[in-house]
Amino acid sequence: MRQLSEVDRDAIRIAQDPHFSRWLEQITATGGCTHPVHLSGSTTTLDGTTGEILRQYDTRDEPGERLLVRCRNRRATVCAPCSRLHAGDTFHLVRAGLMGGKNVPTAVRNRPRLFVTLTAPSFGAVHRAGERCRPRRDGGACEHGRPLGCGTEHAATDPLIGQPLCPDCYDYNGHVLWHAHASKLWDRFVIDVRRRLASSVGLVQSGFADHARLSFARVAEYQKRAAVHVHAVIRLDGPDGPTDEPPAWGTTDRLTDAVRASAGRVLVRTPYSPSVGGIVFRWGAQLDVRPLHADSAGSGDDAVAAYVAKYVTKGASETGAGTDHKVTTRADIDTAPVSEHVRTLMRTCWRLGGLPEYSSLRLREWAHTLGYRGHILTKSRAYSTTYAALRAERAQHVGHTEIPGAITDAHWRYVGSGHTPGAALIAAGVAEDVAINRAAAAESSQPGGGAV
């Protein structure tokens, strides 16, 4: 035994435990979650009329007197099993708003729908992939003596991609403050699209809600230069949402025109700072607006939903734009495993976060995400279903049904999280089995899948 590793010794200890089978059931129920939450407590389900006890559960009967539940972290770098589950939920959430399902009528497929990409403005020249990076016939150098151009053909994996040609010329203050105001700019963009749709048909702006409703789901993505841009599915419905047809004037062309006009018009101003000044932010010059057309297979809608679902599982460290954990001191930034460009952005967050005029932006608290504090995925209320509804549907599918008219008395408390070394090894095996089974199921569902 002494020659075995600590992980192996711990795994043997767990396997020899009399309650091992029940413990393995719990691990399997979490899908092999990497960092499960440990709960202690009980639930009692009573008949709402008679007071009769219908169902009772207490963790005192469990191994270690605790119940393991999923951590539900969306980041694949933190917990791959929970990340895969979150990606699946996101796919169905976005797809339902495009094609129907999950209590959303299939008629939404025929509504005006757009897939829109809004980018960040430029904060300085950065290296690019593809053909020659930034060719300049006249050469030249910036005021800091660095070349203004780059004639290299960078490979897609070149770490220089997204890095500034001259860090001293790069507007790090503007980059960080852009992130802090990006969500507000999106809110103003949505409001302005509604206003432009209303004015285009002679309606007063306050009357738009009586005729139509704008529904959306949007995801924030970090570009190679570590600047957030936005992908959004935008749909036009009637005033009651997905169950209501839009008015006759609600066409794809009119929605496209409104989106393009609003993207170039809306702006947001930063608080004035004696050291930075006041900055006006708009969306970047690159704008992509693609109509989504209903087809027999819905392949385009599936592709959009899959793209969004894939991105929401990426953590900041995976995209190279920050870290997945908050930094508490400036020294944490110096040791963060990021590029010097990202490290400078984090330091800028820390410096600007100490200025009283920017206190409301909480830049130090969000230095690990380079000042961006918005959610990765947001949607309007009427776009489609919710994560909570999808989780409830999954719970019902596995037999966790609620009893009509019953009253549940629950008492729970947090008692820990994570795995011991041996438990982590066993959980990883469970997660691998789940992933293999999922891949096999997906392959068999394809045309010709499973054929001998």
Short mmCIF file of C-alpha atoms in Angstrom, two decimals, residues 17-406:
data_model
loop_
_atom_site.label_atom_id
_atom_site.label_comp_id
_atom_site.label_asym_id
_atom_site.label_seq_id
_atom_site.Cartn_x
_atom_site.Cartn_y
_atom_site.Cartn_z
CA ASP A 17 -16.55 1.45 2.36
CA PRO A 18 -19.82 -0.44 3.15
CA HIS A 19 -21.78 2.47 1.64
CA PHE A 20 -19.76 2.56 -1.58
CA SER A 21 -22.69 1.54 -3.83
CA ARG A 22 -24.84 4.42 -2.59
CA TRP A 23 -21.92 6.82 -2.83
CA LEU A 24 -21.36 5.73 -6.45
CA GLU A 25 -25.07 6.33 -7.14
CA GLN A 26 -24.66 9.90 -5.95
CA ILE A 27 -21.58 10.47 -8.13
CA THR A 28 -23.43 9.00 -11.12
CA ALA A 29 -26.46 11.20 -10.44
CA THR A 30 -24.21 14.28 -10.71
CA GLY A 31 -22.79 13.04 -14.01
CA GLY A 32 -19.31 12.91 -12.51
CA CYS A 33 -19.36 16.59 -11.53
CA THR A 34 -15.80 17.77 -10.90
CA HIS A 35 -16.61 19.96 -7.90
CA PRO A 36 -19.97 18.88 -6.39
CA VAL A 37 -21.64 20.80 -3.59
CA HIS A 38 -22.22 18.89 -0.34
CA LEU A 39 -25.55 19.48 1.39
CA SER A 40 -26.91 18.32 4.72
CA GLY A 41 -30.61 18.41 5.60
CA SER A 42 -34.00 16.90 4.97
CA THR A 43 -37.24 17.30 3.03
CA THR A 44 -40.71 16.21 4.06
CA THR A 45 -43.60 16.20 1.59
CA LEU A 46 -47.05 16.47 3.17
CA ASP A 47 -50.57 16.16 1.78
CA GLY A 48 -51.86 19.73 1.69
CA THR A 49 -55.30 18.66 2.92
CA THR A 50 -54.78 15.87 5.43
CA GLY A 51 -51.23 16.59 6.58
CA GLU A 52 -50.26 12.99 5.86
CA ILE A 53 -46.55 12.44 5.21
CA LEU A 54 -46.24 11.39 1.57
CA ARG A 55 -42.47 11.36 1.18
CA GLN A 56 -39.49 11.91 3.45
CA TYR A 57 -35.76 12.18 2.87
CA ASP A 58 -32.90 12.83 5.28
CA THR A 59 -29.17 12.94 4.55
CA ARG A 60 -28.48 11.14 7.84
CA ASP A 61 -29.07 7.96 5.86
CA GLU A 62 -26.46 8.92 3.25
CA PRO A 63 -22.70 8.16 3.22
CA GLY A 64 -21.02 10.84 5.29
CA GLU A 65 -24.51 12.20 6.11
CA ARG A 66 -24.44 14.44 3.05
CA LEU A 67 -25.92 14.69 -0.43
CA LEU A 68 -23.85 15.60 -3.50
CA VAL A 69 -25.40 17.95 -6.08
CA ARG A 70 -23.99 19.41 -9.30
CA CYS A 71 -21.92 22.58 -9.14
CA ARG A 72 -23.64 23.77 -12.38
CA ASN A 73 -20.58 25.72 -13.51
CA ARG A 74 -20.87 26.59 -17.20
CA ARG A 75 -17.09 26.72 -17.82
CA ALA A 76 -15.57 23.61 -19.36
CA THR A 77 -12.22 24.47 -17.77
CA VAL A 78 -13.83 24.33 -14.31
CA CYS A 79 -16.26 21.39 -14.66
CA ALA A 80 -16.57 19.61 -17.99
CA PRO A 81 -19.61 17.45 -17.02
CA CYS A 82 -21.71 20.41 -15.84
CA SER A 83 -20.46 22.47 -18.79
CA ARG A 84 -21.76 19.87 -21.26
CA LEU A 85 -25.14 19.88 -19.53
CA HIS A 86 -25.27 23.69 -19.62
CA ALA A 87 -24.36 23.67 -23.32
CA GLY A 88 -27.23 21.27 -24.02
CA ASP A 89 -29.67 23.49 -22.14
CA THR A 90 -28.42 26.55 -24.01
CA PHE A 91 -28.82 24.79 -27.36
CA HIS A 92 -32.46 23.96 -26.61
CA LEU A 93 -33.13 27.44 -25.21
CA VAL A 94 -31.82 29.18 -28.33
CA ARG A 95 -33.25 26.62 -30.75
CA ALA A 96 -36.73 26.87 -29.23
CA GLY A 97 -36.73 30.60 -29.98
CA LEU A 98 -35.74 29.88 -33.58
CA MET A 99 -37.80 26.82 -34.44
CA GLY A 100 -40.35 26.36 -31.67
CA GLY A 101 -40.70 23.67 -29.05
CA LYS A 102 -40.50 23.83 -25.24
CA ASN A 103 -43.92 25.58 -25.18
CA VAL A 104 -42.90 27.92 -28.01
CA PRO A 105 -45.07 27.57 -31.17
CA THR A 106 -43.34 26.36 -34.34
CA ALA A 107 -44.78 29.42 -36.12
CA VAL A 108 -41.78 31.43 -34.89
CA ARG A 109 -39.78 29.84 -37.73
CA ASN A 110 -41.64 32.04 -40.19
CA ARG A 111 -41.20 35.30 -38.28
CA PRO A 112 -38.63 37.95 -39.24
CA ARG A 113 -35.41 36.66 -37.64
CA LEU A 114 -31.85 37.92 -37.82
CA PHE A 115 -28.46 36.70 -36.65
CA VAL A 116 -26.55 39.87 -35.80
CA THR A 117 -22.88 40.40 -34.89
CA LEU A 118 -21.91 43.69 -33.23
CA THR A 119 -18.22 44.33 -32.64
CA ALA A 120 -16.12 46.51 -30.37
CA PRO A 121 -14.50 49.69 -31.72
CA SER A 122 -10.78 49.86 -32.43
CA PHE A 123 -8.40 50.66 -29.58
CA GLY A 124 -5.26 50.36 -31.67
CA ALA A 125 -3.69 48.21 -34.38
CA VAL A 126 -3.26 44.52 -33.50
CA HIS A 127 -1.73 41.58 -35.35
CA ARG A 128 -4.16 39.64 -37.59
CA ALA A 129 -4.28 36.14 -39.06
CA GLY A 130 -4.65 35.28 -42.72
CA GLU A 131 -2.67 36.96 -45.49
CA ARG A 132 -0.06 39.60 -44.74
CA CYS A 133 -0.93 41.05 -41.36
CA ARG A 134 -0.77 44.83 -41.84
CA PRO A 135 1.22 45.63 -44.99
CA ARG A 136 2.44 49.24 -45.43
CA ARG A 137 4.28 50.40 -48.53
CA ASP A 138 5.84 53.39 -46.80
CA GLY A 139 6.85 51.48 -43.66
CA GLY A 140 7.10 54.08 -40.95
CA ALA A 141 7.17 53.92 -37.19
CA CYS A 142 4.99 55.21 -34.40
CA GLU A 143 6.11 57.84 -31.92
CA HIS A 144 7.53 55.07 -29.74
CA GLY A 145 9.77 53.80 -32.54
CA ARG A 146 7.81 50.64 -33.35
CA PRO A 147 6.76 49.71 -36.93
CA LEU A 148 3.29 50.85 -37.99
CA GLY A 149 2.85 47.79 -40.19
CA CYS A 150 3.52 44.05 -40.21
CA GLY A 151 4.17 42.03 -43.33
CA THR A 152 4.11 38.61 -41.66
CA GLU A 153 1.54 35.97 -42.61
CA HIS A 154 0.55 34.77 -39.14
CA ALA A 155 -0.72 31.23 -38.68
CA ALA A 156 -4.03 30.84 -36.87
CA THR A 157 -2.21 29.56 -33.79
CA ASP A 158 0.39 32.36 -33.68
CA PRO A 159 0.33 33.87 -30.15
CA LEU A 160 0.96 37.30 -31.69
CA ILE A 161 -2.57 37.40 -33.14
CA GLY A 162 -4.62 39.97 -31.25
CA GLN A 163 -1.55 41.56 -29.61
CA PRO A 164 -0.99 45.30 -30.21
CA LEU A 165 1.67 46.38 -32.72
CA CYS A 166 2.64 49.00 -30.14
CA PRO A 167 1.45 48.49 -26.54
CA ASP A 168 2.33 52.12 -25.74
CA CYS A 169 0.00 53.40 -28.49
CA TYR A 170 -2.82 51.04 -27.55
CA ASP A 171 -5.80 52.60 -25.75
CA TYR A 172 -5.99 50.33 -22.71
CA ASN A 173 -8.17 52.80 -20.81
CA GLY A 174 -10.71 52.83 -23.62
CA HIS A 175 -10.65 49.02 -23.95
CA VAL A 176 -11.42 48.48 -20.25
CA LEU A 177 -14.08 51.21 -20.11
CA TRP A 178 -15.68 49.77 -23.27
CA HIS A 179 -16.16 46.48 -21.45
CA ALA A 180 -17.66 48.28 -18.47
CA HIS A 181 -20.25 49.99 -20.72
CA ALA A 182 -20.90 47.27 -23.34
CA SER A 183 -24.06 45.98 -21.64
CA LYS A 184 -25.50 49.49 -21.40
CA LEU A 185 -24.77 50.05 -25.09
CA TRP A 186 -26.62 46.82 -25.92
CA ASP A 187 -29.64 47.96 -23.88
CA ARG A 188 -29.73 51.26 -25.75
CA PHE A 189 -29.36 49.42 -29.06
CA VAL A 190 -32.45 47.29 -28.37
CA ILE A 191 -34.47 50.36 -27.33
CA ASP A 192 -33.43 52.22 -30.46
CA VAL A 193 -34.37 49.30 -32.75
CA ARG A 194 -37.89 49.43 -31.31
CA ARG A 195 -38.01 53.20 -31.83
CA ARG A 196 -36.86 52.95 -35.42
CA LEU A 197 -39.37 50.23 -36.24
CA ALA A 198 -42.13 52.38 -34.79
CA SER A 199 -41.09 55.56 -36.61
CA SER A 200 -40.69 53.69 -39.92
CA VAL A 201 -44.44 52.95 -39.98
CA GLY A 202 -45.65 56.21 -38.45
CA LEU A 203 -46.22 54.94 -34.91
CA VAL A 204 -45.39 56.92 -31.81
CA GLN A 205 -42.54 55.23 -30.01
CA SER A 206 -44.59 54.53 -26.88
CA GLY A 207 -47.16 52.68 -29.00
CA PHE A 208 -44.76 50.06 -30.40
CA ALA A 209 -45.63 47.53 -27.67
CA ASP A 210 -49.28 47.61 -28.75
CA HIS A 211 -48.35 46.36 -32.21
CA ALA A 212 -45.20 44.24 -31.96
CA ARG A 213 -42.58 42.80 -29.63
CA LEU A 214 -38.83 42.48 -30.16
CA SER A 215 -37.40 39.25 -28.74
CA PHE A 216 -33.73 38.30 -28.60
CA ALA A 217 -31.04 36.03 -27.21
CA ARG A 218 -27.48 37.31 -27.26
CA VAL A 219 -24.09 35.91 -26.34
CA ALA A 220 -20.92 37.86 -25.56
CA GLU A 221 -17.67 36.59 -27.07
CA TYR A 222 -14.08 37.72 -26.61
CA GLN A 223 -12.21 38.37 -29.84
CA LYS A 224 -8.52 37.56 -30.24
CA ARG A 225 -7.67 41.10 -29.12
CA ALA A 226 -9.56 40.34 -25.87
CA ALA A 227 -12.40 42.74 -26.72
CA VAL A 228 -16.01 41.64 -26.29
CA HIS A 229 -18.32 41.52 -29.26
CA VAL A 230 -21.92 40.34 -29.41
CA HIS A 231 -23.79 37.69 -31.40
CA ALA A 232 -27.56 37.98 -31.18
CA VAL A 233 -30.65 36.25 -32.51
CA ILE A 234 -33.35 38.90 -32.96
CA ARG A 235 -36.98 38.01 -33.73
CA LEU A 236 -40.05 40.15 -34.36
CA ASP A 237 -43.36 38.94 -32.90
CA GLY A 238 -46.82 40.31 -32.31
CA PRO A 239 -47.54 42.21 -29.08
CA ASP A 240 -48.23 38.99 -27.14
CA GLY A 241 -44.88 37.44 -28.04
CA PRO A 242 -44.22 34.08 -29.72
CA THR A 243 -47.91 33.10 -29.74
CA ASP A 244 -48.82 36.23 -31.72
CA GLU A 245 -48.11 37.00 -35.37
CA PRO A 246 -46.30 40.29 -36.11
CA PRO A 247 -48.18 43.04 -37.97
CA ALA A 248 -48.13 43.12 -41.77
CA TRP A 249 -45.48 45.84 -41.74
CA GLY A 250 -43.19 43.66 -39.62
CA THR A 251 -40.94 42.32 -42.37
CA THR A 252 -37.38 41.02 -42.36
CA ASP A 253 -36.24 43.93 -44.52
CA ARG A 254 -37.71 46.51 -42.16
CA LEU A 255 -36.16 44.78 -39.15
CA THR A 256 -32.80 44.63 -40.95
CA ASP A 257 -32.90 48.34 -41.77
CA ALA A 258 -33.74 49.21 -38.16
CA VAL A 259 -30.90 47.06 -36.79
CA ARG A 260 -28.35 48.56 -39.18
CA ALA A 261 -29.44 52.12 -38.43
CA SER A 262 -29.46 51.62 -34.66
CA ALA A 263 -26.05 49.92 -34.67
CA GLY A 264 -24.55 53.05 -36.22
CA ARG A 265 -26.50 55.52 -34.12
CA VAL A 266 -26.55 54.53 -30.45
CA LEU A 267 -23.83 55.65 -28.07
CA VAL A 268 -22.94 55.71 -24.39
CA ARG A 269 -20.78 58.21 -22.51
CA THR A 270 -18.41 57.33 -19.70
CA PRO A 271 -18.27 59.35 -16.47
CA TYR A 272 -15.81 62.22 -16.76
CA SER A 273 -12.41 61.56 -15.23
CA PRO A 274 -9.65 64.17 -14.78
CA SER A 275 -7.06 61.54 -15.73
CA VAL A 276 -8.92 59.93 -18.66
CA GLY A 277 -11.47 62.50 -19.74
CA GLY A 278 -14.88 61.60 -21.10
CA ILE A 279 -15.21 58.89 -23.76
CA VAL A 280 -18.09 58.27 -26.17
CA PHE A 281 -18.52 54.63 -27.17
CA ARG A 282 -20.29 53.26 -30.25
CA TRP A 283 -20.34 49.83 -31.84
CA GLY A 284 -17.40 48.98 -34.07
CA ALA A 285 -17.43 49.52 -37.82
CA GLN A 286 -17.75 45.78 -38.53
CA LEU A 287 -21.43 44.83 -38.51
CA ASP A 288 -22.91 41.57 -39.78
CA VAL A 289 -26.69 41.18 -40.18
CA ARG A 290 -27.88 37.86 -41.61
CA PRO A 291 -31.55 36.99 -42.13
CA LEU A 292 -32.46 33.49 -40.97
CA HIS A 293 -34.70 31.72 -43.46
CA ALA A 294 -36.99 28.85 -42.54
CA ASP A 295 -36.17 25.67 -44.45
CA SER A 296 -37.39 22.10 -44.33
CA ALA A 297 -34.51 20.85 -42.20
CA GLY A 298 -33.83 23.90 -40.05
CA SER A 299 -30.11 23.29 -40.44
CA GLY A 300 -29.28 26.99 -40.31
CA ASP A 301 -31.19 27.40 -37.04
CA ASP A 302 -29.47 24.36 -35.55
CA ALA A 303 -26.08 25.78 -36.55
CA VAL A 304 -26.81 29.10 -34.84
CA ALA A 305 -28.04 27.36 -31.68
CA ALA A 306 -25.02 25.06 -31.64
CA TYR A 307 -22.64 27.99 -32.06
CA VAL A 308 -24.13 29.88 -29.13
CA ALA A 309 -24.21 26.74 -26.97
CA LYS A 310 -20.57 26.00 -27.72
CA TYR A 311 -19.41 29.45 -26.77
CA VAL A 312 -21.20 29.80 -23.42
CA THR A 313 -19.14 26.90 -22.03
CA LYS A 314 -15.85 28.67 -22.64
CA GLY A 315 -14.17 30.25 -19.64
CA ALA A 316 -12.07 33.40 -19.69
CA SER A 317 -8.84 31.39 -19.42
CA GLU A 318 -9.84 29.19 -22.37
CA THR A 319 -10.40 32.19 -24.66
CA GLY A 320 -7.21 33.87 -23.47
CA ALA A 321 -9.15 36.89 -22.19
CA GLY A 322 -8.64 36.89 -18.45
CA THR A 323 -9.03 34.22 -15.81
CA ASP A 324 -11.91 32.17 -14.43
CA HIS A 325 -11.29 33.30 -10.86
CA LYS A 326 -11.36 36.78 -9.37
CA VAL A 327 -8.16 38.52 -8.38
CA THR A 328 -8.07 40.03 -4.91
CA THR A 329 -4.76 41.92 -5.04
CA ARG A 330 -2.66 43.55 -7.71
CA ALA A 331 -0.03 40.90 -7.07
CA ASP A 332 -2.50 38.27 -8.31
CA ILE A 333 -2.43 39.96 -11.70
CA ASP A 334 1.35 39.71 -11.91
CA THR A 335 1.19 35.91 -11.52
CA ALA A 336 -1.90 35.28 -13.68
CA PRO A 337 -1.26 32.80 -16.56
CA VAL A 338 -2.21 35.28 -19.31
CA SER A 339 -0.51 37.19 -22.12
CA GLU A 340 1.16 40.53 -21.39
CA HIS A 341 -1.62 42.26 -23.36
CA VAL A 342 -4.30 40.75 -21.13
CA ARG A 343 -2.21 41.37 -18.02
CA THR A 344 -1.99 45.06 -18.96
CA LEU A 345 -5.78 45.18 -19.35
CA MET A 346 -6.18 43.63 -15.89
CA ARG A 347 -3.74 46.15 -14.42
CA THR A 348 -5.69 48.94 -16.10
CA CYS A 349 -8.87 47.65 -14.45
CA TRP A 350 -7.11 47.72 -11.10
CA ARG A 351 -5.78 51.26 -11.63
CA LEU A 352 -9.02 52.76 -12.95
CA GLY A 353 -11.01 50.88 -10.33
CA GLY A 354 -9.24 52.93 -7.67
CA LEU A 355 -10.59 56.21 -9.08
CA PRO A 356 -13.74 57.52 -7.32
CA GLU A 357 -15.43 58.52 -10.60
CA TYR A 358 -15.40 54.87 -11.72
CA SER A 359 -16.39 53.28 -8.41
CA SER A 360 -19.84 52.27 -9.72
CA LEU A 361 -18.19 50.23 -12.51
CA ARG A 362 -16.55 47.83 -9.97
CA LEU A 363 -13.53 47.45 -12.22
CA ARG A 364 -11.32 45.82 -9.61
CA GLU A 365 -13.98 43.24 -8.83
CA TRP A 366 -14.18 42.36 -12.53
CA ALA A 367 -10.51 42.69 -13.40
CA HIS A 368 -10.38 38.93 -14.12
CA THR A 369 -12.82 39.46 -17.03
CA LEU A 370 -11.11 42.70 -18.14
CA GLY A 371 -13.90 44.90 -16.80
CA TYR A 372 -16.80 43.12 -18.50
CA ARG A 373 -19.42 42.28 -15.88
CA GLY A 374 -22.35 41.29 -18.08
CA HIS A 375 -23.71 37.77 -18.42
CA ILE A 376 -22.31 35.64 -21.23
CA LEU A 377 -25.86 34.80 -22.38
CA THR A 378 -28.91 37.01 -21.92
CA LYS A 379 -32.36 36.88 -23.47
CA SER A 380 -35.58 38.82 -23.46
CA ARG A 381 -38.44 37.46 -21.40
CA ALA A 382 -40.55 36.29 -24.34
CA TYR A 383 -37.79 34.83 -26.52
CA SER A 384 -38.21 31.20 -25.45
CA THR A 385 -38.08 28.93 -22.43
CA THR A 386 -35.80 29.37 -19.38
CA TYR A 387 -32.96 27.41 -17.83
CA ALA A 388 -35.17 26.77 -14.79
CA ALA A 389 -37.91 25.27 -16.96
CA LEU A 390 -35.41 23.05 -18.78
CA ARG A 391 -33.98 21.79 -15.47
CA ALA A 392 -37.47 21.10 -14.14
CA GLU A 393 -38.29 19.17 -17.31
CA ARG A 394 -35.11 17.13 -16.93
CA ALA A 395 -35.91 16.39 -13.28
CA GLN A 396 -39.37 15.20 -14.26
CA HIS A 397 -37.86 13.03 -16.98
CA VAL A 398 -35.71 11.18 -14.43
CA GLY A 399 -38.67 10.70 -12.09
CA HIS A 400 -38.41 13.68 -9.73
CA THR A 401 -42.05 14.66 -10.06
CA GLU A 402 -43.98 17.03 -7.83
CA ILE A 403 -47.19 15.80 -6.20
CA PRO A 404 -50.18 18.10 -6.91
CA GLY A 405 -51.54 19.79 -3.80
CA ALA A 406 -48.58 18.71 -1.67
#
